[in-house]
Amino acid sequence: MSDALDQELFDLARSVGLEAAALVRLRRPQGRVGVAATKSSPTDVVTEIDKASEALIRELIASARPDDGFVGEEGDDVIGTSGVDWIVDPIDGTVNFVHGIEAYAVSIAARRGADVVAGYVVNIATGREYGAIKGRGAWQYVDGEPQAIVAEPGAPLSHAIVASGFHYTRQIRTKQAQAMARLLPQIADLRRTGSAALNLCDLALGHYDMYFEQGLHLWDHAAAGLIATESGLIVVGLDSEPNERMVMAAHPAMAGEYFDTIRACGF
Ligand code: IPD
């Protein structure tokens, strides 16, 4: 029963995600997109198209499964009665979307009880899709067909390409700059591409060796965290579960060394 339900939730996540991505693509004007409002800081922005994408996702999910709960980046939480909640980022990588940098994604996760059981991420600009169902692996779509993603061990720390991001608030960024100054001499290089969801999917694919970031919200990493975990990676926080304080992800073969280094740098 739960297998069939998880598949149903994944299929809904994918069909809704594809519709939302199509809407965002259609509505994106040439050049830079206007900012509708700012959130945690003047550089934490939201556009009317983020809001339209989330409204569409809410409407499509509610019409298919009216009793489910909903946690979205751009609106109020809905408490459900079915035991299933949706955790949605209508555009992860809004700053990239505003500037026309092709790394922004729709991210949709379904949680049953305490567990995220289905995750779907689509890069809106390129159309690349990634998915996972808890206990059943992770995959990317190649010519529309699912192809398993199996993560491989990363490089030794001194050769590691590390993906990360920086907090929106200045005070925390100042601390991050100091910690990053300690980390940089120990790794091969750093990438900051501006979408946590795509960073985690790309880590699973082996484009990076490690990913870590502070200040993420659940909607930034819920779907891609499952994709990463199901590909064989470990996704944790500083001490336990991934949370706003820290999300770190790497292959188990390297995670001990990588994560200890992140902690020792003072992030
Ligand atoms: C942001 C992206 C970015 C990360 C920020 C997130 P948003 O999501 O994931 O990579 O550095 O912390 O807030 O705001 O564009 O949905």
Short mmCIF file of C-alpha atoms and ligand atoms in Angstrom, two decimals:
data_model
loop_
_atom_site.label_atom_id
_atom_site.label_comp_id
_atom_site.label_asym_id
_atom_site.label_seq_id
_atom_site.Cartn_x
_atom_site.Cartn_y
_atom_site.Cartn_z
CA MET A 1 0.00 0.00 0.00
CA SER A 2 2.70 2.49 1.02
CA ASP A 3 4.74 1.53 -2.09
CA ALA A 4 1.80 2.35 -4.33
CA LEU A 5 1.10 5.56 -2.42
CA ASP A 6 4.73 6.71 -2.64
CA GLN A 7 4.68 6.07 -6.39
CA GLU A 8 1.42 8.03 -6.68
CA LEU A 9 2.94 10.92 -4.72
CA PHE A 10 6.04 10.90 -6.91
CA ASP A 11 3.98 10.83 -10.11
CA LEU A 12 1.94 13.78 -8.88
CA ALA A 13 5.10 15.68 -7.88
CA ARG A 14 6.51 15.14 -11.36
CA SER A 15 3.40 16.11 -13.32
CA VAL A 16 2.84 19.22 -11.16
CA GLY A 17 6.55 20.12 -11.29
CA LEU A 18 6.57 19.94 -15.07
CA GLU A 19 3.50 22.20 -15.30
CA ALA A 20 5.02 24.73 -12.92
CA ALA A 21 8.32 24.71 -14.84
CA ALA A 22 6.42 25.30 -18.09
CA LEU A 23 4.57 28.25 -16.53
CA VAL A 24 7.79 29.82 -15.24
CA ARG A 25 9.48 29.37 -18.65
CA LEU A 26 6.51 30.93 -20.45
CA ARG A 27 6.23 33.90 -18.11
CA ARG A 28 9.93 34.72 -17.87
CA PRO A 29 10.58 37.94 -19.84
CA GLN A 30 13.85 38.63 -21.67
CA GLY A 31 16.59 40.24 -19.59
CA ARG A 32 16.29 40.65 -15.85
CA VAL A 33 13.06 39.81 -14.04
CA GLY A 34 11.51 42.45 -11.78
CA VAL A 35 11.66 41.81 -8.04
CA ALA A 36 8.26 41.90 -6.30
CA ALA A 37 9.48 41.93 -2.68
CA THR A 38 12.38 41.10 -0.40
CA LYS A 39 12.34 38.70 2.55
CA SER A 40 15.09 38.02 5.13
CA SER A 41 17.40 40.72 3.69
CA PRO A 42 17.39 43.22 0.78
CA THR A 43 19.10 40.56 -1.39
CA ASP A 44 16.66 37.73 -0.52
CA VAL A 45 14.18 38.37 -3.33
CA VAL A 46 10.86 37.05 -4.62
CA THR A 47 9.20 37.70 -7.99
CA GLU A 48 5.56 37.57 -9.11
CA ILE A 49 6.53 34.45 -11.08
CA ASP A 50 7.70 32.63 -7.90
CA LYS A 51 4.26 33.40 -6.47
CA ALA A 52 2.42 32.29 -9.62
CA SER A 53 4.42 29.05 -9.72
CA GLU A 54 3.58 28.28 -6.09
CA ALA A 55 -0.11 29.17 -6.60
CA LEU A 56 -0.29 26.74 -9.52
CA ILE A 57 1.45 23.98 -7.55
CA ARG A 58 -0.88 24.50 -4.57
CA GLU A 59 -3.95 24.41 -6.81
CA LEU A 60 -2.92 21.27 -8.72
CA ILE A 61 -1.95 19.35 -5.57
CA ALA A 62 -5.07 20.43 -3.66
CA SER A 63 -7.34 19.36 -6.51
CA ALA A 64 -5.67 15.90 -6.67
CA ARG A 65 -5.26 15.41 -2.90
CA PRO A 66 -7.43 17.89 -0.97
CA ASP A 67 -6.63 16.49 2.49
CA ASP A 68 -2.85 16.88 2.32
CA GLY A 69 -0.81 19.52 4.14
CA PHE A 70 1.38 22.06 2.32
CA VAL A 71 4.59 23.89 3.24
CA GLY A 72 5.67 26.31 0.52
CA GLU A 73 8.30 29.03 0.34
CA GLU A 74 5.90 31.76 -0.76
CA GLY A 75 2.75 31.19 1.28
CA ASP A 76 1.14 30.08 4.52
CA ASP A 77 1.41 26.49 5.70
CA VAL A 78 -1.69 24.33 5.30
CA ILE A 79 -2.29 21.70 7.98
CA GLY A 80 -3.57 18.49 6.36
CA THR A 81 -5.51 15.53 7.71
CA SER A 82 -4.20 12.72 5.45
CA GLY A 83 -0.73 12.33 6.99
CA VAL A 84 0.90 13.55 3.75
CA ASP A 85 2.53 16.98 3.48
CA TRP A 86 4.04 18.67 0.44
CA ILE A 87 7.21 20.70 0.80
CA VAL A 88 7.64 23.00 -2.17
CA ASP A 89 10.05 25.56 -3.52
CA PRO A 90 8.39 27.06 -6.62
CA ILE A 91 11.72 28.48 -7.84
CA ASP A 92 14.87 27.41 -6.01
CA GLY A 93 17.57 29.77 -7.20
CA THR A 94 15.40 32.89 -7.52
CA VAL A 95 18.43 35.17 -7.82
CA ASN A 96 19.63 33.11 -10.81
CA PHE A 97 16.12 33.27 -12.25
CA VAL A 98 16.07 37.07 -11.89
CA HIS A 99 19.46 37.41 -13.60
CA GLY A 100 18.90 34.77 -16.29
CA ILE A 101 21.59 32.39 -15.00
CA GLU A 102 20.38 28.94 -16.04
CA ALA A 103 20.37 27.23 -12.63
CA TYR A 104 16.92 27.51 -11.06
CA ALA A 105 14.54 24.71 -10.30
CA VAL A 106 11.10 23.64 -9.17
CA SER A 107 11.51 21.40 -6.11
CA ILE A 108 8.63 19.27 -4.80
CA ALA A 109 8.84 16.77 -1.93
CA ALA A 110 6.11 14.62 -0.39
CA ARG A 111 6.43 13.72 3.28
CA ARG A 112 4.49 10.85 4.84
CA GLY A 113 4.52 11.19 8.63
CA ALA A 114 8.08 12.26 9.51
CA ASP A 115 9.73 10.91 6.33
CA VAL A 116 10.22 12.53 2.96
CA VAL A 117 9.17 9.67 0.65
CA ALA A 118 9.20 11.27 -2.80
CA GLY A 119 11.33 14.04 -4.27
CA TYR A 120 11.31 15.69 -7.68
CA VAL A 121 13.53 18.51 -8.97
CA VAL A 122 13.49 20.03 -12.46
CA ASN A 123 15.94 22.62 -13.75
CA ILE A 124 13.48 25.04 -15.33
CA ALA A 125 15.93 26.52 -17.83
CA THR A 126 17.47 23.28 -19.13
CA GLY A 127 14.59 20.86 -18.48
CA ARG A 128 16.86 18.39 -16.64
CA GLU A 129 14.82 16.28 -14.22
CA TYR A 130 15.79 14.32 -11.11
CA GLY A 131 13.69 12.08 -8.87
CA ALA A 132 13.72 9.67 -5.95
CA ILE A 133 11.37 7.52 -3.91
CA LYS A 134 12.43 6.48 -0.41
CA GLY A 135 13.93 2.97 -0.47
CA ARG A 136 13.73 2.78 -4.26
CA GLY A 137 16.72 4.79 -5.43
CA ALA A 138 17.34 8.05 -7.26
CA TRP A 139 17.35 8.74 -10.96
CA GLN A 140 17.69 11.39 -13.62
CA TYR A 141 15.68 11.41 -16.81
CA VAL A 142 17.57 10.89 -20.04
CA ASP A 143 15.42 11.32 -23.16
CA GLY A 144 12.41 11.01 -20.86
CA GLU A 145 13.53 7.67 -19.38
CA PRO A 146 14.68 7.24 -15.75
CA GLN A 147 18.36 6.37 -15.41
CA ALA A 148 19.61 5.38 -11.93
CA ILE A 149 21.96 7.74 -10.10
CA VAL A 150 24.50 5.91 -7.96
CA ALA A 151 26.87 8.27 -6.17
CA GLU A 152 30.59 7.55 -6.18
CA PRO A 153 33.18 8.39 -3.50
CA GLY A 154 34.54 11.91 -3.84
CA ALA A 155 38.17 12.94 -4.18
CA PRO A 156 40.48 13.34 -1.18
CA LEU A 157 39.88 16.67 0.55
CA SER A 158 42.86 18.36 -1.08
CA HIS A 159 41.35 17.59 -4.51
CA ALA A 160 37.70 18.15 -3.60
CA ILE A 161 35.43 20.48 -5.58
CA VAL A 162 33.06 21.79 -2.96
CA ALA A 163 29.68 23.36 -3.69
CA SER A 164 28.30 25.78 -1.13
CA GLY A 165 26.34 28.98 -0.66
CA PHE A 166 26.30 32.01 1.57
CA HIS A 167 23.71 33.32 3.97
CA TYR A 168 21.54 36.32 3.08
CA THR A 169 22.38 38.23 6.27
CA ARG A 170 25.62 40.22 6.55
CA GLN A 171 26.49 39.25 10.10
CA ILE A 172 26.44 35.53 9.27
CA ARG A 173 28.23 36.10 5.94
CA THR A 174 31.07 37.80 7.79
CA LYS A 175 31.53 34.69 9.94
CA GLN A 176 31.21 32.47 6.87
CA ALA A 177 33.95 34.46 5.12
CA GLN A 178 36.29 33.77 8.04
CA ALA A 179 35.45 30.06 8.07
CA MET A 180 35.80 29.90 4.28
CA ALA A 181 39.27 31.45 4.54
CA ARG A 182 40.22 28.44 6.68
CA LEU A 183 38.60 25.94 4.31
CA LEU A 184 39.86 27.22 0.95
CA PRO A 185 43.54 26.30 1.37
CA GLN A 186 42.48 22.73 2.22
CA ILE A 187 40.33 21.96 -0.87
CA ALA A 188 40.81 22.07 -4.63
CA ASP A 189 38.13 24.69 -5.26
CA LEU A 190 34.74 26.11 -4.43
CA ARG A 191 31.55 26.49 -6.54
CA ARG A 192 28.62 28.75 -5.61
CA THR A 193 26.00 28.24 -8.29
CA GLY A 194 22.92 29.51 -6.43
CA SER A 195 20.46 26.61 -6.20
CA ALA A 196 20.68 24.27 -3.23
CA ALA A 197 18.34 21.77 -4.89
CA LEU A 198 20.47 21.57 -8.04
CA ASN A 199 23.68 21.49 -5.98
CA LEU A 200 22.49 18.34 -4.19
CA CYS A 201 21.39 16.67 -7.45
CA ASP A 202 24.71 17.56 -9.09
CA LEU A 203 26.58 16.19 -6.08
CA ALA A 204 24.72 12.88 -6.50
CA LEU A 205 25.78 12.89 -10.16
CA GLY A 206 29.43 13.37 -9.15
CA HIS A 207 29.92 16.91 -10.44
CA TYR A 208 31.03 17.95 -6.95
CA ASP A 209 32.70 16.04 -4.11
CA MET A 210 30.90 17.71 -1.22
CA TYR A 211 28.13 20.23 -0.62
CA PHE A 212 27.42 22.23 2.50
CA GLU A 213 25.38 25.30 3.26
CA GLN A 214 24.03 27.22 6.24
CA GLY A 215 20.68 29.00 6.32
CA LEU A 216 18.70 26.66 4.07
CA HIS A 217 15.00 26.14 4.58
CA LEU A 218 13.32 22.76 4.35
CA TRP A 219 11.86 23.54 0.92
CA ASP A 220 15.38 24.21 -0.45
CA HIS A 221 16.65 20.70 0.36
CA ALA A 222 13.70 18.33 1.09
CA ALA A 223 13.33 16.89 -2.43
CA ALA A 224 17.00 17.02 -3.44
CA GLY A 225 18.07 15.70 -0.02
CA LEU A 226 16.09 12.53 -0.74
CA ILE A 227 17.60 12.32 -4.23
CA ALA A 228 21.08 12.65 -2.71
CA THR A 229 20.37 10.11 0.05
CA GLU A 230 18.82 7.61 -2.33
CA SER A 231 21.84 7.91 -4.62
CA GLY A 232 23.98 6.70 -1.69
CA LEU A 233 25.12 9.97 -0.12
CA ILE A 234 24.91 11.05 3.51
CA VAL A 235 23.00 14.27 4.20
CA VAL A 236 23.33 15.63 7.74
CA GLY A 237 23.42 18.76 9.89
CA LEU A 238 26.29 19.80 12.16
CA ASP A 239 25.27 17.34 14.88
CA SER A 240 22.25 15.41 13.62
CA GLU A 241 19.51 16.06 11.07
CA PRO A 242 20.05 18.66 8.34
CA ASN A 243 18.53 21.96 9.45
CA GLU A 244 18.79 25.73 9.03
CA ARG A 245 22.06 25.77 10.96
CA MET A 246 23.74 23.42 8.45
CA VAL A 247 23.17 20.97 5.61
CA MET A 248 26.25 18.87 4.64
CA ALA A 249 26.29 16.10 2.05
CA ALA A 250 28.95 13.72 0.77
CA HIS A 251 29.65 10.08 -0.02
CA PRO A 252 30.03 7.93 3.14
CA ALA A 253 33.59 7.04 2.13
CA MET A 254 34.66 10.69 2.46
CA ALA A 255 32.02 12.15 4.78
CA GLY A 256 34.01 11.75 8.02
CA GLU A 257 37.01 13.75 6.80
CA TYR A 258 34.94 16.33 4.92
CA PHE A 259 32.43 17.00 7.69
CA ASP A 260 35.08 17.17 10.43
CA THR A 261 36.89 19.77 8.36
CA ILE A 262 33.73 21.88 7.94
CA ARG A 263 33.17 21.77 11.71
CA ALA A 264 36.83 22.56 12.45
CA CYS A 265 36.73 25.60 10.12
CA GLY A 266 34.04 27.11 12.36
CA PHE A 267 30.99 27.14 10.09
C1 IPD B 1 18.12 29.77 -2.36
C2 IPD B 1 19.06 28.90 -3.15
C3 IPD B 1 20.48 29.30 -2.90
C4 IPD B 1 20.82 29.27 -1.44
C5 IPD B 1 19.84 30.09 -0.64
C6 IPD B 1 18.43 29.64 -0.91
P1 IPD B 1 15.64 30.40 -3.12
O1 IPD B 1 16.77 29.38 -2.55
O2 IPD B 1 18.87 27.55 -2.83
O3 IPD B 1 21.40 28.45 -3.54
O4 IPD B 1 22.12 29.74 -1.26
O5 IPD B 1 20.13 29.93 0.72
O6 IPD B 1 17.54 30.45 -0.18
O7 IPD B 1 15.51 31.48 -2.11
O8 IPD B 1 16.13 30.90 -4.42
O9 IPD B 1 14.45 29.53 -3.21
#
